[in-house]
Structure formats: structure tokens, C-alpha cells
Short mmCIF file of C-alpha atoms and ligand atoms in Angstrom, two decimals:
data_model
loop_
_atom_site.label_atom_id
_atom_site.label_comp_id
_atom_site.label_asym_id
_atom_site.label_seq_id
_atom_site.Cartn_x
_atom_site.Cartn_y
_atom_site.Cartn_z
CA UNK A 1 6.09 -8.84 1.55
CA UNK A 2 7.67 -12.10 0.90
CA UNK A 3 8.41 -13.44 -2.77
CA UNK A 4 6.36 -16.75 -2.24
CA UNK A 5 3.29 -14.97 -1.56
CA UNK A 6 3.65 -12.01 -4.29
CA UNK A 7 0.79 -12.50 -6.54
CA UNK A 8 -0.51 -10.01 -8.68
CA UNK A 9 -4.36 -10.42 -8.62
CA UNK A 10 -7.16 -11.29 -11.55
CA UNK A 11 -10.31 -10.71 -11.80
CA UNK A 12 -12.18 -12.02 -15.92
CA UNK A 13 -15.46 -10.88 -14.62
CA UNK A 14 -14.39 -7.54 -14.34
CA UNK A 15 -12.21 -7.66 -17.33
CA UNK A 16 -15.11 -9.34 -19.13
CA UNK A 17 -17.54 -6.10 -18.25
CA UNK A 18 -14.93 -3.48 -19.44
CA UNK A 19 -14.87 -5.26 -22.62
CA UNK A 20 -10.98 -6.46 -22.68
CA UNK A 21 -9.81 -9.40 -24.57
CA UNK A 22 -9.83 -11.16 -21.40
CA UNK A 23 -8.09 -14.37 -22.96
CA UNK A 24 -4.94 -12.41 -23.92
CA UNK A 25 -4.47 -10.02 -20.80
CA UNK A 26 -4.93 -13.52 -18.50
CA UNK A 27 -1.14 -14.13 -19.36
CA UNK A 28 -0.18 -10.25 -17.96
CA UNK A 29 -0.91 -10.89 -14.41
CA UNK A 30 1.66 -14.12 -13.95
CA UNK A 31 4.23 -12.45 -16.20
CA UNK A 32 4.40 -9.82 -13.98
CA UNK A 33 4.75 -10.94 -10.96
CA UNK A 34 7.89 -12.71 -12.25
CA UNK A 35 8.87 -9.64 -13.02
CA UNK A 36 8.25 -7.88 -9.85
CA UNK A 37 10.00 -10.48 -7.76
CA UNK A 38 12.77 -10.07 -9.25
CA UNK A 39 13.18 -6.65 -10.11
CA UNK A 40 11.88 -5.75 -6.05
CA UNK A 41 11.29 -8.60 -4.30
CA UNK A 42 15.11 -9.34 -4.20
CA UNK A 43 15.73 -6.17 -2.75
CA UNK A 44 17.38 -6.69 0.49
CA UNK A 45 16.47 -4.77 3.86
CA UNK A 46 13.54 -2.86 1.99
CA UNK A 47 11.11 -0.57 4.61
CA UNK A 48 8.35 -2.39 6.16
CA UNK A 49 5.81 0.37 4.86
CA UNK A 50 6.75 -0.70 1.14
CA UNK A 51 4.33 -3.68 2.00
CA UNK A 52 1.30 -1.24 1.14
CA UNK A 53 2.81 -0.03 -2.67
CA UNK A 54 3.74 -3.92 -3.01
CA UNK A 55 -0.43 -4.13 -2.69
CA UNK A 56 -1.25 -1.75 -4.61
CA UNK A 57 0.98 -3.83 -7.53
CA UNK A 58 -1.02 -6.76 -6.88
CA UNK A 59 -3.87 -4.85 -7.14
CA UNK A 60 -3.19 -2.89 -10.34
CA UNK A 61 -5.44 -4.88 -12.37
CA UNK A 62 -8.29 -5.67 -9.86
CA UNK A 63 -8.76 -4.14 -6.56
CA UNK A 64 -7.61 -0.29 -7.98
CA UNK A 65 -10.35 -0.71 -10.93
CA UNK A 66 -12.97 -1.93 -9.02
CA UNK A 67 -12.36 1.28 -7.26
CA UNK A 68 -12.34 3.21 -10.10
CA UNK A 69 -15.65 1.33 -11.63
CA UNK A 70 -17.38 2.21 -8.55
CA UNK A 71 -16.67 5.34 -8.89
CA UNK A 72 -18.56 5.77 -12.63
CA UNK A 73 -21.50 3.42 -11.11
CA UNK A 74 -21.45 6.71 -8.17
CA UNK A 75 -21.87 9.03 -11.46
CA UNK A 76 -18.08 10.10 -10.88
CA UNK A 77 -16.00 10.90 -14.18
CA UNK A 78 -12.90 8.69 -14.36
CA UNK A 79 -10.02 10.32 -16.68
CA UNK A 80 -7.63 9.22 -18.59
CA UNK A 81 -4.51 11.68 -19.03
CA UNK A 82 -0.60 11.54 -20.48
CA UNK A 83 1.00 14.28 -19.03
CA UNK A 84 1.56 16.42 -15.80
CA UNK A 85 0.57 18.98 -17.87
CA UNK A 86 -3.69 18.12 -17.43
CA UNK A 87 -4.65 19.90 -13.86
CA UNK A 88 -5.90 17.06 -11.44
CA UNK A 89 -7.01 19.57 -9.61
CA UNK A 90 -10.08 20.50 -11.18
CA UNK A 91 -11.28 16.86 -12.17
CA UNK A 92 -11.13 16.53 -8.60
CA UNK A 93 -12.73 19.26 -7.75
CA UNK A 94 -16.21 17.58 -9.26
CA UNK A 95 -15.02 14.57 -7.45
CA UNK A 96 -13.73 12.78 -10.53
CA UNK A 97 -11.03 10.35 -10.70
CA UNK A 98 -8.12 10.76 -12.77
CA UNK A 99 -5.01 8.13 -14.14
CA UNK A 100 -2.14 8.61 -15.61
CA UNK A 101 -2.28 6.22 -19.20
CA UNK A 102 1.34 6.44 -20.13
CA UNK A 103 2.55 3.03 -21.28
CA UNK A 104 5.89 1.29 -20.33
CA UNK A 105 5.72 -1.84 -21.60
CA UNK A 106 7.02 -3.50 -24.49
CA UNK A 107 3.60 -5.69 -24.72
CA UNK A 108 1.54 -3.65 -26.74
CA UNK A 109 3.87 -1.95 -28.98
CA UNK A 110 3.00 -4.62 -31.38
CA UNK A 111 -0.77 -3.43 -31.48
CA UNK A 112 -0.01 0.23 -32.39
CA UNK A 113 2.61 -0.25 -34.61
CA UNK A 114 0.17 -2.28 -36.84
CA UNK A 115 -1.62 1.48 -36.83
CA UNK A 116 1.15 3.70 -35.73
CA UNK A 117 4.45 3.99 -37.69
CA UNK A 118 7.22 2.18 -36.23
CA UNK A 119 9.61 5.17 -35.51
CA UNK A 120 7.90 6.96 -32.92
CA UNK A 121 8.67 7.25 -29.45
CA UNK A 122 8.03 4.00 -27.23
CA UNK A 123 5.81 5.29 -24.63
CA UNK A 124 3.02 6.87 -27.42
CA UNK A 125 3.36 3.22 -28.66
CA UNK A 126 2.87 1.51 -25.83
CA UNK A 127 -0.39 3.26 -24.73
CA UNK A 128 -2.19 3.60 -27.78
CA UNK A 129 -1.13 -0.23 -28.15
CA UNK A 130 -3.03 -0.69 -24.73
CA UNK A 131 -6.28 0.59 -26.25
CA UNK A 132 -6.21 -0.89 -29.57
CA UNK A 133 -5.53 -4.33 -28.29
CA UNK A 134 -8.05 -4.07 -25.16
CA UNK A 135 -4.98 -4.96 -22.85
CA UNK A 136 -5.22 -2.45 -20.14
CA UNK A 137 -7.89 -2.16 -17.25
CA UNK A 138 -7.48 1.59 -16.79
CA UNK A 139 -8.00 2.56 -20.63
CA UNK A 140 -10.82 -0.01 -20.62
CA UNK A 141 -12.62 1.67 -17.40
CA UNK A 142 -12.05 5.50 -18.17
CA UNK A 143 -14.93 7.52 -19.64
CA UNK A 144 -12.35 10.00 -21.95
CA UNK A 145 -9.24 10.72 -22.20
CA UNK A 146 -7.31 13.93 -22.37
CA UNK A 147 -4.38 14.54 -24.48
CA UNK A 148 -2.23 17.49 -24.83
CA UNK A 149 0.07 19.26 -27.44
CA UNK A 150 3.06 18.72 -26.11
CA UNK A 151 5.07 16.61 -28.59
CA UNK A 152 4.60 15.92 -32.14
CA UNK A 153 4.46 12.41 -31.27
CA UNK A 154 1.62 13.30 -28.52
CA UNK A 155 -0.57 15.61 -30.17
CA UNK A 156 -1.03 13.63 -33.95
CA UNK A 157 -1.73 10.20 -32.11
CA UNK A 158 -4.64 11.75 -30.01
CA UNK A 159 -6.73 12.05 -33.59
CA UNK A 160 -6.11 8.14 -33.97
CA UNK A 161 -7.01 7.61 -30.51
CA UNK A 162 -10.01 9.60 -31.25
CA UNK A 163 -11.58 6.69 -33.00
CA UNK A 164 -10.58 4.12 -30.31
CA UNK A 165 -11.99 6.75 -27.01
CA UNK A 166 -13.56 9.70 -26.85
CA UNK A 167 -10.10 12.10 -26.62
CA UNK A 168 -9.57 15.18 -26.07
CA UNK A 169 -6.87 17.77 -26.62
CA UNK A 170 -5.66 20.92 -24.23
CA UNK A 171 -3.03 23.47 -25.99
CA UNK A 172 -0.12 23.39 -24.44
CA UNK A 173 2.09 26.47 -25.77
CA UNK A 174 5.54 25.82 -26.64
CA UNK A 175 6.94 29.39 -25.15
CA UNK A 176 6.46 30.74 -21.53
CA UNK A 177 6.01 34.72 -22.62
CA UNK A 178 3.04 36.72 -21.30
CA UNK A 179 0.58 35.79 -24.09
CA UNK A 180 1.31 32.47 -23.90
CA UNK A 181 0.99 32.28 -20.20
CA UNK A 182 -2.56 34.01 -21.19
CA UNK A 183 -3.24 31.53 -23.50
CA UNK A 184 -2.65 28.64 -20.91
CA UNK A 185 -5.34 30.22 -18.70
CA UNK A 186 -7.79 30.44 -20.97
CA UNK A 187 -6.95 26.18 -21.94
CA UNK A 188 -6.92 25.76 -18.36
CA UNK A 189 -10.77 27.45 -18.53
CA UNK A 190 -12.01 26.08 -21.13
CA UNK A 191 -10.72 22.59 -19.50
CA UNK A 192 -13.22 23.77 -16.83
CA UNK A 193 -15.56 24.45 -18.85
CA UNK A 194 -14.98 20.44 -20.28
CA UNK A 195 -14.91 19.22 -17.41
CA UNK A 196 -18.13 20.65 -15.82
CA UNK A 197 -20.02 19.40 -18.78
CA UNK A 198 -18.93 15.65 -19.29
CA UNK A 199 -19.65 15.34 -15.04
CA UNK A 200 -22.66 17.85 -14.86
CA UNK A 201 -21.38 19.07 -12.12
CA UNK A 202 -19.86 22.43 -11.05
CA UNK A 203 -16.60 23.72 -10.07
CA UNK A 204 -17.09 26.00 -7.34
CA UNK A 205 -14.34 27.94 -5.16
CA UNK A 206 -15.41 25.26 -2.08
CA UNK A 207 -14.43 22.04 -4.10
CA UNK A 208 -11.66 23.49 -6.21
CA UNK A 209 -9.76 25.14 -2.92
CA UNK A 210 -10.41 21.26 -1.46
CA UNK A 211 -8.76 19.94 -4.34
CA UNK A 212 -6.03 21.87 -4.22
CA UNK A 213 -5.34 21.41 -0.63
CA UNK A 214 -5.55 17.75 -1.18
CA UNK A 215 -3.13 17.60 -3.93
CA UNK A 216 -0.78 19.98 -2.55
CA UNK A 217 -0.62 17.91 0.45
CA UNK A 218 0.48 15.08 -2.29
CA UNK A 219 3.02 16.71 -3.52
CA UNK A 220 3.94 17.81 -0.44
CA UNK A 221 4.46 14.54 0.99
CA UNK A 222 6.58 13.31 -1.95
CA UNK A 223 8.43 16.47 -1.83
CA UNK A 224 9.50 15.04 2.56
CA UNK A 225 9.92 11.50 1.27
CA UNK A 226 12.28 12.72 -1.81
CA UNK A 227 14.11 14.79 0.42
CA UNK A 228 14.30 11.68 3.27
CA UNK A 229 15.92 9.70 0.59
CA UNK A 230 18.91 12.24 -0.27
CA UNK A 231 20.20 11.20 3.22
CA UNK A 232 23.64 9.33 3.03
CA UNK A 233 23.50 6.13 3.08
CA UNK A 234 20.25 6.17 1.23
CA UNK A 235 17.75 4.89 3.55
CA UNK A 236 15.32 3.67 0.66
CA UNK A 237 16.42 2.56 -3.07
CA UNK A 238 15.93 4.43 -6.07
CA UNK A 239 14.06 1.62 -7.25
CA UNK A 240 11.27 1.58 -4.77
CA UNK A 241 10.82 5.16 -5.05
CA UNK A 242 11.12 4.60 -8.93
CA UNK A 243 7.63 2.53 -7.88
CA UNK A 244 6.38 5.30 -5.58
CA UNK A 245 6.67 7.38 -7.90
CA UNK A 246 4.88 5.22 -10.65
CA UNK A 247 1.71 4.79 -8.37
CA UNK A 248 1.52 8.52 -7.22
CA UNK A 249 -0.55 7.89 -11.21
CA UNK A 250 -2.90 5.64 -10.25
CA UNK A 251 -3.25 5.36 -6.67
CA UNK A 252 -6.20 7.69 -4.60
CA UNK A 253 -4.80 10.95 -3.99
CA UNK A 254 -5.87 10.68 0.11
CA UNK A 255 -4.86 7.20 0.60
CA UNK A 256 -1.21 7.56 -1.07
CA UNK A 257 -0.75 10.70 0.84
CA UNK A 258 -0.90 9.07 3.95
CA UNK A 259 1.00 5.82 3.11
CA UNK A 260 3.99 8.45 1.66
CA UNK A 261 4.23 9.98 5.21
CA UNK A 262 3.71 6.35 6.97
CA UNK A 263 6.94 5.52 5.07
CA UNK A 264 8.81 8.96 5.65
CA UNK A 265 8.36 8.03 9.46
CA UNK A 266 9.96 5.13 9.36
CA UNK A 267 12.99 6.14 7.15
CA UNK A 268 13.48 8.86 9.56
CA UNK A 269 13.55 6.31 12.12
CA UNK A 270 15.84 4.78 9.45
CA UNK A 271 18.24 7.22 9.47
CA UNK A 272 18.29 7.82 12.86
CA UNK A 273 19.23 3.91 13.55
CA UNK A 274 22.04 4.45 10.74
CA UNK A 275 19.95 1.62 9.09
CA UNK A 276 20.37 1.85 5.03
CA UNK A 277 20.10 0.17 1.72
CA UNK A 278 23.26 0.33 0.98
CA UNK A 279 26.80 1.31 2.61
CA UNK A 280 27.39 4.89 2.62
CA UNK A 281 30.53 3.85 0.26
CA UNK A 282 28.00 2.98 -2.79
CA UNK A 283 27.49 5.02 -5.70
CA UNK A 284 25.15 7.98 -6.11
CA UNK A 285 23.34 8.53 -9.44
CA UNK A 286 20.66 11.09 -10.42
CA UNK A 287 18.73 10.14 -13.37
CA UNK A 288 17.28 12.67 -15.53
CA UNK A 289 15.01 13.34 -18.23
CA UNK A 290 12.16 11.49 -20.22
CA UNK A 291 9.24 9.53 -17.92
CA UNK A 292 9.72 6.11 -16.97
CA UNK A 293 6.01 4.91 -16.72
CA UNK A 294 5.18 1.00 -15.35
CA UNK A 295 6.36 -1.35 -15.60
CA UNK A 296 9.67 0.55 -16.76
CA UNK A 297 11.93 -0.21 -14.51
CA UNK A 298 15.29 -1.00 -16.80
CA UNK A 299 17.63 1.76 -16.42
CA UNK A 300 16.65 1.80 -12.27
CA UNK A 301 17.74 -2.12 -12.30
CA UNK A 302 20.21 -2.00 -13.92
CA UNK A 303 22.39 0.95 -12.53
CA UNK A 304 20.82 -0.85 -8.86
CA UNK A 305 22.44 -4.57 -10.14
CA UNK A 306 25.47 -2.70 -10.92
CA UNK A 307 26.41 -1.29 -7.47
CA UNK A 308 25.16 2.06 -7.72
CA UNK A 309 22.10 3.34 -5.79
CA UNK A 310 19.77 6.33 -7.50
CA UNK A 311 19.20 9.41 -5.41
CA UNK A 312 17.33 11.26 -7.85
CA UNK A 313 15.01 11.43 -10.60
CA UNK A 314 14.28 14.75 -12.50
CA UNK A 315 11.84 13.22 -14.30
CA UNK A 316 7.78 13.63 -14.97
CA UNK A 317 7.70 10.91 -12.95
CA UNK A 318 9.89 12.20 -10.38
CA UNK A 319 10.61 15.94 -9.11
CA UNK A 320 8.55 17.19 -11.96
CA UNK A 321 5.69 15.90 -10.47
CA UNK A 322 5.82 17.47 -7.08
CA UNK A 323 8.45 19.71 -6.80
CA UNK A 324 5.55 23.23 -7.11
CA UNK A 325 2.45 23.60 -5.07
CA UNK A 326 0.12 25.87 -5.94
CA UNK A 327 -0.50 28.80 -3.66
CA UNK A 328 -4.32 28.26 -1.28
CA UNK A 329 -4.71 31.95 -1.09
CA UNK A 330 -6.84 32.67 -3.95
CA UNK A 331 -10.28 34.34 -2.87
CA UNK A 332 -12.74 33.49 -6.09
CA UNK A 333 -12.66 31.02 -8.66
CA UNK A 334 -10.68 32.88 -11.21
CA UNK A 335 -7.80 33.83 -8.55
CA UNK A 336 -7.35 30.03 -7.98
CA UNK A 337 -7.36 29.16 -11.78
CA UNK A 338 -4.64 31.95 -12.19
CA UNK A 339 -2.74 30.40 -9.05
CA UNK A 340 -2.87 26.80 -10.53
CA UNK A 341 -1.91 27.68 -14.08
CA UNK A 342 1.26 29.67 -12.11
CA UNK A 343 2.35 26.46 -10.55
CA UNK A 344 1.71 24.54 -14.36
CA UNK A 345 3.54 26.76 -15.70
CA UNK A 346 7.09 26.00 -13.57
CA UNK A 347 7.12 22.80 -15.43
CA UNK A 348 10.38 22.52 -17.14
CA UNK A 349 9.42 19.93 -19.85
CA UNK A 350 12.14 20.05 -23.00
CA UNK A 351 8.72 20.94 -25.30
CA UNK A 352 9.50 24.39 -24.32
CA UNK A 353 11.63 27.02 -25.71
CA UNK A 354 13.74 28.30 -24.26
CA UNK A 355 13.64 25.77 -21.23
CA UNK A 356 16.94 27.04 -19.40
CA UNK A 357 15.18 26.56 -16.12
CA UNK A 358 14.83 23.30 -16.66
CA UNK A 359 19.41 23.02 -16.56
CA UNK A 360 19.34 24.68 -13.32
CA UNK A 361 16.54 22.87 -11.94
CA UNK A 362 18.54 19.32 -12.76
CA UNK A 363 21.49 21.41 -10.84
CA UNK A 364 20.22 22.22 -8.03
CA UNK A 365 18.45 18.49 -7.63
CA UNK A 366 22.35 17.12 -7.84
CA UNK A 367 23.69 19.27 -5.30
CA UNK A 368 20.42 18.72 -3.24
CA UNK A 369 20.67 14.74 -3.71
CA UNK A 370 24.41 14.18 -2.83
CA UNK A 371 24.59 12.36 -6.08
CA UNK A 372 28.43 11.73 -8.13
CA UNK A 373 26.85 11.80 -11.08
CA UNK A 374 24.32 12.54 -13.15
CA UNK A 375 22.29 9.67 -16.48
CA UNK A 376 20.23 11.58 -18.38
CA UNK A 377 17.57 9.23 -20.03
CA UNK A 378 15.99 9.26 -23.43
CA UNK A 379 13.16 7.76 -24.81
CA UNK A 380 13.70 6.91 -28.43
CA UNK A 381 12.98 9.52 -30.45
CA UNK A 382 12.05 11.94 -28.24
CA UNK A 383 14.19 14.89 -30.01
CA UNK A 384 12.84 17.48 -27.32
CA UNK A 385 14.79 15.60 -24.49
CA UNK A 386 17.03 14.10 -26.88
CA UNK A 387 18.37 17.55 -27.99
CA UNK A 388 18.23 19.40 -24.18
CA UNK A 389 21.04 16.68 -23.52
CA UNK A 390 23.22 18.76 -25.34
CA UNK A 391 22.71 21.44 -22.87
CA UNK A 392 22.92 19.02 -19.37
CA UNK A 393 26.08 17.90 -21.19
CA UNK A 394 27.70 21.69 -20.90
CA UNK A 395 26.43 22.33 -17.89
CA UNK A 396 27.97 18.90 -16.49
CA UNK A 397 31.11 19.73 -17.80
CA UNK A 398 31.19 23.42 -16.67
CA UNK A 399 30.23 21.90 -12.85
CA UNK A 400 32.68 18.87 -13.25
CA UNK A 401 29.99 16.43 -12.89
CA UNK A 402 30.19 12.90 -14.23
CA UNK A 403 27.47 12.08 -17.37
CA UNK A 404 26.00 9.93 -19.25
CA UNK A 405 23.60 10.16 -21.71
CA UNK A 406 21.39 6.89 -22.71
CA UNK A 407 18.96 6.57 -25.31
CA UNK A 408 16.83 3.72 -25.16
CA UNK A 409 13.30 1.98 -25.35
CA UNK A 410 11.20 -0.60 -24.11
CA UNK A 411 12.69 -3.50 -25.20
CA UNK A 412 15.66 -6.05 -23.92
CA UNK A 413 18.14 -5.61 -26.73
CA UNK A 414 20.43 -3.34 -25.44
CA UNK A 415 20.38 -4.46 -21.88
CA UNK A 416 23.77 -5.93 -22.21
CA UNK A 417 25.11 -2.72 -24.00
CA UNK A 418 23.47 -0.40 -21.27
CA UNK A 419 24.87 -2.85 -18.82
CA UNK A 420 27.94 -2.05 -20.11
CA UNK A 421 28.48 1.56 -20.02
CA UNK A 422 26.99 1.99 -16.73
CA UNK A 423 29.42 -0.02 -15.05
CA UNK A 424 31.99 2.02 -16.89
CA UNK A 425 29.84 4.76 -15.82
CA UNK A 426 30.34 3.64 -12.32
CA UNK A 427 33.77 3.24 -12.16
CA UNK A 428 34.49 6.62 -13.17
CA UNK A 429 32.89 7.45 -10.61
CA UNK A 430 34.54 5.64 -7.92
CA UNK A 431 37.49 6.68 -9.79
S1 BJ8 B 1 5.50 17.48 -19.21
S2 BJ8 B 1 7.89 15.03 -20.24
S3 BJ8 B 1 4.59 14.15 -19.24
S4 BJ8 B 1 5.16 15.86 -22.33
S5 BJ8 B 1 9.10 10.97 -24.02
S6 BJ8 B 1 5.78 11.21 -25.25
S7 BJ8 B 1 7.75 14.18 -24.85
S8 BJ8 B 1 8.44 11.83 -27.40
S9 BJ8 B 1 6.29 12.35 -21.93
FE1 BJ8 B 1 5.98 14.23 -21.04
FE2 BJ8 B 1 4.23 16.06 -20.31
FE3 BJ8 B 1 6.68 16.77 -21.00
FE4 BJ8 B 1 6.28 15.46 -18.75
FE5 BJ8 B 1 6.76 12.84 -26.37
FE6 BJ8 B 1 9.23 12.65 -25.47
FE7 BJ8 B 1 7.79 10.47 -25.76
FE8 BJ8 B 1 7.21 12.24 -23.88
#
């Protein structure tokens, strides 16, 4: 897609029936698409199958919620959610639609901290700011939301957000012994349970195995594309599949599926052709750690303006994600809710303790990616991910691996700083 024809769509009417402060959010559209030309647009030699997720950007605030609108006028639930944690699975499984609501932009911080207290991590901000200031199509078109108790942060906003949309919480427990893994099935039931209510409609072995096949077959294909885009030189950038990655949360499950393996195609062509990015000389980095949600795209442009490429990112948004399907060979109902709370459970988020899974996992993704070295990311004050640092740190040193460890937020203050020490970072590297 070229730059002069980049335009990220409007539509009031819409905006006007979902109740938004339509005046305000008329600015968001132009803004970014500045920002999108120049973070991707730039890009030089990108795949010709990026065109569709460059569509789906201009689309974010129109064509994607009119889809999602339709689907409450067809009696369909549409949910809101903040964490990989929520099973897709079974709000598909009553047909329902679901979105990821994390916020990663600066815009709304604003709004919540006139509610919220300043010194709280920048992605609660930044979605609760969405809802209180009627700035965000998706939190304006769900029917509920559901929150988890993952971090302190987290789990004390959702009774704010309570007031603003109708929200509700799933335990998440903080250990992974026996009782607690019995005490996720029974929140993954009783989710069920939710879920079957607010849609009046059943979950039934049938739909439930459908979704499951469906959503493994996601995770599937962004488990070939990932593994497409370890190959040296990289045939894709880290900041397109940064973007992939970002719309995997919004995007129809189906649809995305099918573009993913459009794209692995051609960068298998790609690599056959010897056709890259970047030289095979250029800098590998594997980001780790804390989800970068859109529009966050700052660490990913800058390490990419600095003359690295990223290989990697063990992130929520990222491996985390997709990297366990569940297993299809359940034969009733409470077989496949045991199966799917198995695959939950391999989640390696830092709210867990111990979480020394979670050091080998970033390991193994290394070796796997043929990165040189290894930025773990933290959102400010997240002390969860924050404090698991500590233990990437050892573990890089023990292995030899180059690190870095960055804690930062949403907004441009320490761009020059962060600037900085990765192209220090960088030439460590290249030694
Ligand atoms: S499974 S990473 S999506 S909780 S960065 S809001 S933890 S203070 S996002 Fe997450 Fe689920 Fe874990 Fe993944 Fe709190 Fe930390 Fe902020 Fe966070």
C-alpha cells in the first residue's frame, strides 16, 4: 500500500450510534495515519500480503465495528477482554465475538488519571481512559467486558470500570499447584456458565470442539509465520509482525487465519529468492516481556531506526499468544474444558509464582530465533515483570547473552534516552 493513499477511515454516524464523543475522536483517525506512515509505510521492500493488515488499520475504527455491530444486531455477544488469560474459545463457541481492550496509547491516559491515580501502570490507564472519555469504537460497541485477577493494577480497576460497563471478573490463581489448577477449572466453568447466560445460548461439545479447532488453527498459523520469520536474513520486520500480532486482537479469527498463511507463502517464496528486509549482516534482537498493545509501536521503531531488526517477541502479544494449542481429543464437554484450561495454564505470565518456566521459555525462543541479544520490556510499574527481569538477567549472563532491560511507558519523553542505549545496545552487539 502506498503512503499517498493510506487513510485510516471514519465513519460519525456510527460513532454517533455507539454513543462516542464523536467531536473529539474525529481528530484520532488523521493523527494516526501520520503515524502509521511513518512508523510502516517507510518500511522498505515490505511483503505484498501486508496490504490486507494495512486494511484492516484503516479499518480499525469503521469497517471492523460495523462488523462487530452487526454481529449484536444478529443477537451475537461481542466481548470485551484484557488478557490471554479469558478463553476465546468458549465465547466462540455461542458464536460470540471477542476483542482484546488493552490500551497503548498515550491519548486517554489523561481521562483515567482524572479517576485513576497517576502511578499505575500505562496500559490499565490507557483503557479505562478509552471508556471514560468515549474515545474508542470497540469499548463503545461491546456488550461487557471481562476482567481478570491477574495484577493488582488489573483486578482493583475492574470495580471502577464497573460503573462505566457492565465488567466482570474471572480468578486467576497466582500458583500453578493441583488445587489451584482445580480452581482454574471451576473459573473456567463458571465462565461457561456466564457466558451461556448473557448470549442465551448453549455451549455444547459440537460448537465448543469447532471453536477450538478454529482457534487452534490461529495459533497455529502464527506459530508457521513466527517460525518463517526466524529465517536469516529476516524475510519480514519485527515491526510488521509487531502489527500482526496486534490485530490477531481484533481481527475475525477465520479471516486472519487465512491472510497469516497467505503471507507465510510468500515469505517462503521469500526466502527461497534470498529476498529480505534486511542484509543478513543486521542485528538480531528478541524482545521480551510486558504487552505492547496498538498503537505501541516505540521500542519496535526504535531498535528498527537504529539498525537492528527484531526476531522475536515473548510477549502476550507475541509467543504467549500462540505458542500452546489445546488438544481436539476430548470426547464430552467436561474433557474439553479440562483440555483448554491445560493449554491456559502453560501461560508463563510473571503474576505467577514461581514462574521458572517462563526463563526457559524466553531461552529456548532465543536459540529458536537466531537472535544476539535479548530487550526485555517493562511497562511502568508493572513490578511482576519488572521484578522477573532480575531472573532473565541471570539467566542471560549464565548463557552469555547480550541484555537490556527498559522500563518505559506511553509517552515520548524518553525516546531520546531509549534511543540512546539501544544503539549502545547494538553496538555491543556487533562488537
Ligand atoms: S497473561 S502479561 S495479558 S496479565 S503490564 S496490566 S501485568 S501492570 S498485561 Fe498481561 Fe494477562 Fe499477564 Fe499477559 Fe498489569 Fe503488568 Fe500492566 Fe499487564
Amino acid at each position: 500500500m502506498s503512503q499517498d493513499t493510506f487513510a485510516i477511515k471514519s465513519d460519525p454516524a456510527l460513532w454517533e450510534k455507539l454513543d462516542m464523543d464523536v467531536e473529539r475522536f474525529s481528530n484520532i483517525p488523521p493523527m494516526l495515519t501520520g503515524a502509521y506512515q511513518g512508523v510502516f509505510l517507510e518500511q522498505k521492500n515490505r511483503p505484498r500480503a501486508m496490504s490486507y493488515f494495512d486494511g484492516m488499520i484503516e479499518n480499525i475504527f469503521s469497517g471492523r465495528i460495523q462488523e462487530m455491530a452487526g454481529a449484536k444486531e444478529e443477537g451475537r455477544p461481542v466481548v470485551g477482554t484484557f488478557c490471554v488469560y479469558v478463553p476465546e474459545e468458549i465465547v466462540q463457541a455461542v458464536n460470540g465475538v471477542c476483542v482484546g481492550l488493552c490500551g497503548g496509547s498515550p491519548g486517554s491516559i489523561p481521562d483515567a488519571e482524572k479517576v485513576l491515580p497517576r502511578n499505575i501502570c500505562p496500559m490499565v490507564k490507557s483503557a479505562f481512559g478509552f471508556k471514560v472519555g468515549r474515545i474508542c469504537p470497540y469499548f463503545q460497541v461491546v456488550d461487557f467486558v471481562y476482567g481478570e485477577t491477574t495484577c493488582d493494577a488489573k483486578k482493583k480497576t475492574w470495580e471502577l470500570l464497573n460503573e462505566y460497563v457492565p465488567t466482570h471478573v474471572m480468578e486467576i490463581p497466582q500458583m500453578k499447584r493441583e488445587r489451584d489448577k482445580r480452581l482454574w477449572v471451576d473459573e473456567v466453568k463458571d465462565f461457561k456458565t456466564e457466558i451461556e447466560k448473557i448470549s442465551s445460548k448453549k455451549v455444547t461439545y459440537e460448537n465448543l470442539q469447532d471453536a477450538i479447532r478454529l482457534l487452534n488453527d490461529k495459533r497455529r498459523a502464527m506459530q508457521r509465520l513466527n517460525d518463517l520469520r526466524h529465517h536469516t536474513p529476516s524475510p519480514i520486520s519485527g515491526k510488521d509482525m509487531l502489527l500482526i500480532q496486534q490485530i490477531a486482537f481484533y481481527d475475525a479469527p477465520q479471516r486472519f487465519t487465512e491472510k497469516v498463511h497467505a503471507l507465510c507463502d510468500e515469505l517462503e517464496e521469500r526466502i527461497a529468492q534470498g529476498d529480505a528486509v534486511a542484509p543478513a549482516s543486521t542485528p538480531r534482537i528478541m524482545v521480551s516481556g510486558t504487552p505492547m498493545a496498538l498503537p505501541n509501536w516505540k521500542l519496535h521503531n526504535i531498535i528498527e531506526t537504529s539498525g537492528a531488526v527484531v526476531v522475536n517477541e515473548e510477549s502476550c502479544i507475541g509467543t504467549r499468544y500462540y505458542k500452546d494449542t489445546i488438544d481436539e481429543n476430548a470426547q464430552t464437554v467436561d474433557e474439553q474444558l479440562e483440555r483448554l484450561t491445560e493449554r491456559y495454564m502453560q501461560i508463563d505470565c510473571s503474576c505467577f509464582t514461581p514462574n521458572e518456566e517462563r526463563i526457559g521459555q524466553v531461552l529456548k525462543e532465543y536459540k529458536a530465533s537466531g537472535a544476539q541479544g535479548l530487550i526485555d520490556y517493562c511497562l511502568q510499574f508493572c513490578h511482576t515483570y519488572n521484578i522477573e527481569a532480575v531472573k532473565l538477567r541471570q539467566m542471560c549472563e549464565k548463557e552469555g547473552i547480550p541484555f537490556l532491560a527498559i522500563e518505559s511507558d506511553y509517552s515520548q519523553e524518553d525516546i531520546g534516552q531509549l534511543q540512546t542505549r539501544v544503539e549502545a545496545f547494538i553496538e555491543q552487539i556487533q562488537g
